[in-house]
Each structure stands twice: as C-alpha cells, then as structure tokens.
C-alpha cells in the first residue's frame, strides 16, 4: 500500500489552501482501485480515521480544515474509442484525465460537442458530478454513460444518462450518490458533423472581431478560452474554484419585485422561473474586488472568490457567508454555494 503520510494538499486544490491529510493514496486504474479498497490493511486504516475523501482535480472544493484521515486521488488515464460511425464517435475517458486536455484532444480529432466547455479546470471524473456547464452547453448533453465503483458493495456499476439525473450543476452523484460512488470513467458521444452553439454571451461578438465567418470547433474553443481568460482568474496565479455560488432561480413574483427596483437586472427564463446571475447581485451589493486579508471577491467576475496567497479556507468561507447574508438582505435571494465545502468529521 504505497502512500504518503502527513501530506500537504496545497498543490492538489485549485484554491491553493494549505491543509494536510494523514494519508494520501493515488490509484492509476480500476483494478488498483478495487485492490486497494478491498485490502484488509486499507479497510482497517480507513476505519481508524473519521475522514475519507476522494478527489480528482480538486477544482471545486474549499478545504476549511485538515483532512483527519485518507485522501484518495483518482489518476485513471486513457482515451479509448468504443464506437465510430460517419456521424459520431463514442469515447471512454479515464476519470483522472484533465478536462481541458480531453477537450483539446477531441478538438484536434475534429470531434465536436465540448468546445464550449474549453479551459474549465478539473478532471473528467468530476465533470458529471456537478454537470459542468459554460456558454450555453452542459456536459450532460454529450454524456452517454458513467462508470463508477460502488464503495459499499465493492463492485463496478454503469449509469446511463437518465440514471445520472442531471440538472443545473446537479447530478445523482452530487445528491443520493454522494460518498457512495467513485467515478472511474465517462463515455462521451461526440459529433463528426457539428452543431455549433454560438448564441451565448460574447462568443459571436468575439468571432466577429476576429473576422471568422464560418467557425470550426477549434475556432470556438479558442474564442471560449480567450473569453474565459479575460475575466476568470487562472488558478495557478490566483487560487480559486470558478463560480463560488450557483446562479439563483427565482419565481415570477420575486423576479417582478427585483425588476421594479432594478430594471437593468439580467435574467433568463428557466422553466417557469427565472435564473438571475449571482455575479450581478454580488457586484450590485458592492462586493466586487473586495478583499479581507488574502480572501477576496474577484475584481473582474464577482461570482468567483479568490485566495490572493495565504488565505485559509475558513477565511474564504467567512467571506462567502458575509456575501450571502448581504445579498439576502438587499435582494431577498439566498445564494447557494456551488463549491463543495470540506469540513472534517473530526473524532
Ligand atoms: N455579471 C455581473 N457582474 C459580475 C459577473 C457577472 O454583472 O461580476 C453579469 C454579466 O454582466 C452577465 C451575467 O452576469 O450579464 C452573466 O455573466 P457570465 O456570462 O459571466 O456568466 P455567469 O452566470 O456569471 C456562468 C457559469 C460559469 C460559466 C459562465 C459562462 C454558473 C454558476 N456559472 O457564470 O461557470 O463559465 O456562465 O457560461 O452557472 C463555474 O461554474 O465555475 C463557471 C465559471
């Protein structure tokens, strides 16, 4: 059982929070995962600690304290073609593959469907958990199936798309399946005859600026990366986990009240309700660019909380709570965090 003890997770979370775990394991394939989780020495080690945490790229987690126990990193690599026609390709991708590496790989093969999801930090295995989305596309659109390891039963299970129960930044794995499954690979169905999604945000405008009239998926990918890097901080430079909050969904009564006070409030229809950008609410409440020690609200995108260097997870959490409280007082809207907050189970 090769592993590290008293291991710093600073390089293993995009917020760059300096916490430790007692034991750090990494597995590189499905067999190794099963062997480890069924090894009696591992089982008794696991039972001796209160915490057991599985991570991928750790790009959507805020560590507020040390992990009193085991961290297991899923490092399963590989991209394999399972089925190919003139219209589409189905590829199986290991959970440990870096998300943007996979996007670049797909774009280079001229496989379409994920170009709008370019430059998102994190791993392939984490993508279905919160159903990553950007620029009008959610990953659920291209997911065929998810393979996962059932921790209690010690066996592999396959989930088709319906069984994943995808929603806005939601899935079975974030709800009932939380802590019960470890995603090992994801099957994607990608196009060879592409349908581009250019309606959202600045994509069209940016393509026009570059004089691109008939964009390829490679051009869309480039433009998305350019838009993202113009307003989202790079985790290697400033620690962050992307959007800290979800965009709230409000009913028509609240929407009307909001619109009467703030006619400029951006929003879009979401079923019978409306989705309002949390970034707008936070900016309007005056938090954009705010800093308290090394914990801050990003100056270009208020939805992103940042670690300017040595902030602790507790400091960032405290700032997020102040923002939530203030937004609620000013607009009557409760913001829910999109990032997972790690709290130790202690002993
Ligand atoms: N806005 C402000 N102030 C801000 C930020 C945004 O007024 O500080 C306004 C913008 O002017 C715009 C609206 O809010 O009218 C929407 O902004 P943007 O297009 O930047 O998108 P978002 O709603 O803030 C969502 C996702 C992002 C994704 C972008 C682009 C969520 C929680 N966030 O952000 O996802 O990249 O759309 O599609 O849905 C992530 O999940 O980590 C993430 C970055």
XYZ file of C-alpha atoms and ligand atoms in Angstrom:
391
model
C 0.000 0.000 0.000
C 2.205 2.784 -1.302
C 1.120 6.149 0.072
C 2.254 9.413 1.647
C 1.697 10.406 5.249
C 1.075 13.910 6.652
C 0.731 15.092 3.095
C 0.129 18.726 2.072
C -2.820 19.245 -0.265
C -1.757 22.771 -1.293
C -0.757 21.659 -4.787
C -3.848 19.459 -5.026
C -6.626 22.036 -4.782
C -7.124 24.960 -7.143
C -7.887 27.311 -4.221
C -4.299 26.619 -3.103
C -5.352 26.123 0.526
C -2.565 24.737 2.675
C -4.136 21.832 4.547
C -2.864 18.352 5.238
C -4.242 14.853 5.234
C -2.963 11.957 7.317
C -2.669 9.575 4.357
C -2.616 10.246 0.643
C -3.212 7.492 -1.902
C -3.397 7.623 -5.671
C -4.776 4.895 -7.971
C -3.998 4.599 -11.658
C -6.511 2.038 -12.892
C -9.756 0.289 -11.963
C -8.037 -2.884 -10.783
C -5.743 -0.930 -8.466
C -8.777 0.888 -7.072
C -10.603 -2.357 -6.324
C -7.481 -3.998 -4.909
C -6.900 -1.059 -2.599
C -10.470 -0.745 -1.357
C -10.720 -4.481 -0.654
C -7.316 -4.741 1.011
C -7.932 -5.509 4.718
C -4.992 -3.296 5.720
C -6.582 -0.368 3.868
C -10.038 -1.092 5.257
C -8.815 -1.062 8.822
C -6.775 2.102 8.191
C -9.883 3.730 6.720
C -11.947 2.736 9.746
C -9.403 4.216 12.114
C -9.967 7.738 10.774
C -13.099 9.885 10.622
C -12.443 11.265 7.124
C -12.271 9.573 3.734
C -12.225 11.899 0.743
C -11.946 11.091 -2.960
C -10.540 13.811 -5.223
C -9.937 14.411 -8.914
C -8.562 17.808 -9.868
C -9.961 19.295 -6.619
C -11.080 22.335 -8.567
C -14.487 22.609 -6.919
C -13.656 22.189 -3.254
C -12.831 24.561 -0.426
C -10.799 22.930 2.351
C -11.651 24.652 5.625
C -9.500 22.354 7.771
C -7.099 19.423 7.658
C -8.431 16.087 6.465
C -8.320 13.818 9.501
C -7.833 10.669 7.510
C -7.428 9.483 3.947
C -7.434 11.334 0.645
C -7.692 9.131 -2.422
C -6.771 10.694 -5.735
C -8.215 9.116 -8.876
C -5.485 9.155 -11.524
C -7.054 6.828 -14.106
C -5.838 7.966 -17.549
C -6.729 6.944 -21.102
C -8.978 7.842 -24.025
C -10.398 4.853 -25.967
C -12.701 4.793 -28.964
C -15.639 2.454 -28.309
C -17.735 3.057 -31.387
C -17.325 5.161 -34.506
C -19.558 5.999 -37.468
C -19.545 8.790 -40.071
C -21.784 10.808 -37.769
C -20.360 10.327 -34.303
C -17.785 8.723 -32.074
C -18.217 7.271 -28.597
C -15.114 7.567 -26.448
C -14.374 6.268 -22.998
C -12.201 8.617 -20.952
C -10.476 7.826 -17.666
C -11.699 9.839 -14.678
C -8.202 11.160 -13.978
C -7.703 12.763 -17.396
C -7.512 16.538 -17.102
C -10.737 18.007 -18.525
C -9.148 20.611 -20.767
C -6.590 18.096 -22.063
C -9.534 15.951 -23.213
C -11.231 18.970 -24.846
C -8.024 19.796 -26.732
C -7.644 16.161 -27.777
C -11.243 15.984 -29.037
C -10.958 19.271 -30.929
C -7.714 18.073 -32.549
C -9.536 14.935 -33.812
C -12.417 17.179 -35.004
C -14.839 15.621 -32.527
C -17.447 18.185 -31.547
C -19.747 18.879 -28.623
C -17.417 20.036 -25.861
C -15.667 23.008 -27.498
C -17.814 25.448 -25.477
C -16.503 23.748 -22.334
C -12.867 24.623 -23.109
C -10.461 25.761 -20.410
C -12.533 24.535 -17.436
C -10.212 23.342 -14.662
C -10.684 19.897 -13.126
C -10.765 16.267 -14.164
C -13.029 14.239 -16.460
C -14.334 12.234 -13.482
C -15.521 15.384 -11.727
C -17.310 16.783 -14.793
C -20.544 14.734 -14.432
C -20.751 15.234 -10.652
C -21.674 18.904 -10.918
C -22.653 18.721 -14.587
C -20.147 21.377 -15.633
C -21.521 23.978 -17.982
C -20.490 27.096 -19.822
C -21.531 29.214 -22.803
C -24.882 27.527 -23.304
C -23.679 23.899 -23.100
C -23.774 21.452 -20.203
C -21.619 18.328 -20.243
C -24.733 16.144 -19.727
C -25.591 16.857 -23.377
C -22.723 14.638 -24.557
C -22.507 12.047 -21.773
C -23.570 8.525 -22.808
C -22.746 6.707 -19.585
C -20.727 6.928 -16.383
C -18.816 4.031 -14.828
C -18.437 4.151 -11.082
C -17.264 1.992 -8.208
C -19.804 1.252 -5.502
C -17.806 1.604 -2.263
C -20.195 -0.382 -0.038
C -20.687 -3.299 -2.444
C -17.132 -3.259 -3.824
C -18.278 -3.565 -7.403
C -18.389 -1.506 -10.573
C -21.686 -0.089 -11.821
C -22.661 1.606 -15.016
C -25.068 4.554 -15.114
C -26.781 5.559 -18.326
C -27.606 9.210 -18.882
C -31.098 9.025 -17.327
C -29.724 7.323 -14.229
C -27.316 10.229 -13.726
C -30.278 12.616 -13.056
C -28.507 15.638 -14.441
C -29.732 19.128 -13.563
C -28.195 22.603 -13.393
C -24.881 21.926 -11.600
C -26.504 18.785 -10.170
C -26.463 15.015 -10.639
C -27.178 11.766 -8.833
C -23.501 11.703 -7.798
C -23.853 15.036 -6.002
C -27.110 14.046 -4.320
C -28.063 10.459 -3.297
C -24.840 9.040 -4.734
C -22.553 11.352 -2.753
C -19.792 9.489 -0.859
C -21.162 6.177 -2.178
C -19.556 6.045 -5.607
C -16.183 6.753 -7.169
C -16.385 7.670 -10.843
C -13.773 5.744 -12.822
C -14.544 6.664 -16.444
C -17.042 8.567 -18.575
C -18.354 7.724 -22.062
C -18.951 10.698 -24.343
C -20.816 10.770 -27.643
C -19.173 13.420 -29.804
C -20.120 14.642 -33.265
C -18.330 14.428 -36.566
C -20.962 16.653 -38.196
C -21.066 19.570 -35.859
C -23.841 21.700 -34.433
C -22.276 24.849 -33.035
C -23.707 26.762 -30.064
C -22.738 30.359 -30.542
C -25.726 32.182 -29.036
C -24.384 32.631 -25.540
C -22.535 35.668 -24.265
C -19.659 37.096 -26.191
C -18.892 34.150 -28.498
C -20.444 35.628 -31.649
C -19.000 39.059 -30.939
C -15.535 37.665 -30.403
C -15.715 35.590 -33.625
C -16.762 38.726 -35.487
C -13.841 40.687 -34.029
C -11.532 38.010 -35.389
C -13.298 38.065 -38.799
C -14.242 34.407 -38.519
C -17.394 33.794 -40.540
C -17.639 30.015 -40.674
C -16.149 28.920 -37.382
C -14.699 25.469 -36.840
C -14.922 23.811 -33.431
C -11.231 24.721 -32.999
C -12.089 28.409 -33.503
C -14.937 28.191 -30.973
C -12.612 26.522 -28.472
C -10.007 29.265 -28.939
C -12.577 32.016 -28.522
C -14.073 30.436 -25.376
C -10.598 30.192 -23.814
C -9.927 33.838 -24.702
C -13.230 34.996 -23.137
C -12.659 32.924 -20.014
C -9.106 34.106 -19.500
C -10.194 37.737 -19.906
C -12.399 37.536 -16.812
C -11.704 34.386 -14.853
C -8.526 34.177 -12.762
C -6.071 31.370 -13.557
C -5.844 29.063 -10.516
C -2.048 28.833 -10.922
C -1.816 32.611 -10.463
C -4.701 33.300 -8.053
C -6.292 30.403 -6.179
C -9.990 29.916 -6.926
C -12.624 27.307 -7.751
C -14.516 29.083 -10.525
C -18.043 30.189 -9.663
C -18.373 30.019 -5.903
C -22.176 30.257 -5.980
C -24.854 28.884 -8.248
C -26.964 31.334 -10.198
C -30.183 31.501 -8.159
C -33.529 30.543 -9.624
C -36.319 32.916 -8.604
C -40.085 32.746 -9.161
C -42.054 35.310 -11.161
C -43.208 37.242 -8.068
C -39.667 37.800 -6.832
C -38.487 38.487 -10.378
C -41.101 41.251 -10.777
C -40.144 42.791 -7.439
C -36.487 42.720 -8.446
C -37.203 44.184 -11.874
C -39.264 47.030 -10.493
C -36.375 48.148 -8.283
C -33.600 47.286 -10.755
C -34.875 47.469 -14.325
C -31.394 46.545 -15.585
C -31.258 43.144 -13.828
C -30.050 40.486 -16.305
C -32.068 37.242 -16.246
C -33.232 34.401 -18.398
C -36.191 32.075 -18.404
C -35.604 28.797 -16.542
C -38.665 26.568 -16.881
C -41.482 28.535 -15.208
C -38.958 30.587 -13.224
C -36.004 32.854 -13.916
C -32.280 32.487 -13.435
C -30.505 35.616 -12.213
C -26.701 35.890 -12.374
C -25.298 35.697 -8.853
C -22.303 37.715 -10.123
C -24.602 40.633 -10.905
C -26.255 40.513 -7.458
C -22.877 40.354 -5.708
C -21.483 43.213 -7.778
C -24.617 45.317 -7.209
C -24.281 44.671 -3.472
C -20.795 46.194 -3.664
C -18.519 43.188 -3.151
C -16.712 43.019 -6.481
C -12.965 43.451 -5.896
C -13.455 43.412 -2.094
C -10.593 41.944 -0.096
C -10.209 40.914 3.515
C -6.646 39.774 4.168
C -5.929 37.297 1.384
C -9.564 36.261 0.885
C -11.311 38.208 -1.835
C -14.028 38.621 -4.390
C -12.507 38.739 -7.869
C -12.275 42.175 -9.449
C -13.448 41.049 -12.907
C -16.055 38.394 -12.037
C -17.817 38.807 -8.685
C -19.038 35.197 -8.711
C -15.504 33.960 -8.133
C -13.960 34.065 -4.663
C -10.181 34.058 -4.625
C -7.195 33.253 -2.453
C -4.677 36.044 -3.005
C -1.966 33.950 -1.350
C -2.223 32.774 2.217
C -5.954 32.817 2.919
C -7.282 29.902 4.927
C -10.378 28.015 3.865
C -12.135 29.344 6.977
C -11.436 32.943 5.900
C -12.841 32.333 2.430
C -15.863 30.570 3.909
C -16.434 33.502 6.300
C -16.314 35.938 3.365
C -18.776 33.800 1.399
C -21.190 33.880 4.346
C -20.975 37.663 4.623
C -21.765 37.949 0.917
C -24.701 35.527 1.215
C -26.125 37.457 4.163
C -25.751 40.828 2.457
C -27.266 39.644 -0.847
C -30.187 38.194 1.099
C -30.722 41.447 2.986
C -30.549 43.526 -0.172
C -32.465 41.349 -2.642
C -34.277 38.658 -0.612
C -32.367 35.993 -2.540
C -30.480 33.176 -0.836
C -27.298 32.238 -2.702
C -26.293 28.576 -2.536
C -22.645 27.649 -2.818
C -21.643 25.762 -5.913
C -18.281 24.778 -4.466
C -18.151 21.827 -2.058
C -17.111 22.917 1.418
C -14.899 20.364 3.148
C -15.474 20.091 6.901
C -13.714 17.339 8.811
C -15.795 14.765 10.688
C -13.168 15.110 13.493
C -13.324 12.302 16.038
N -22.248 39.813 -14.128
C -22.109 40.999 -13.441
N -21.052 41.128 -12.600
C -20.136 40.149 -12.415
C -20.290 38.931 -13.106
C -21.365 38.788 -13.978
O -22.907 41.920 -13.582
O -19.205 40.369 -11.636
C -23.355 39.692 -15.093
C -22.829 39.792 -16.529
O -22.798 41.094 -16.954
C -23.822 38.991 -17.309
C -24.287 37.951 -16.314
O -23.899 38.396 -15.029
O -24.934 39.766 -17.650
C -23.757 36.555 -16.617
O -22.339 36.573 -16.512
P -21.414 35.460 -17.224
O -21.815 35.299 -18.637
O -20.005 35.784 -16.901
O -21.837 34.106 -16.558
P -22.187 33.687 -15.072
O -23.643 33.463 -14.974
O -21.581 34.651 -14.124
C -21.974 31.132 -15.628
C -21.339 29.914 -15.029
C -19.838 29.888 -15.348
C -19.672 29.888 -16.853
C -20.348 31.142 -17.412
C -20.286 31.212 -18.908
C -22.643 29.351 -13.045
C -22.679 29.331 -11.551
N -21.562 29.892 -13.581
O -21.434 32.268 -14.970
O -19.306 28.675 -14.833
O -18.306 29.850 -17.225
O -21.745 31.160 -17.026
O -21.165 30.292 -19.460
O -23.590 28.886 -13.693
C -18.145 27.696 -12.991
O -19.148 27.013 -12.808
O -17.122 27.586 -12.261
C -18.157 28.703 -14.050
C -17.154 29.548 -14.214
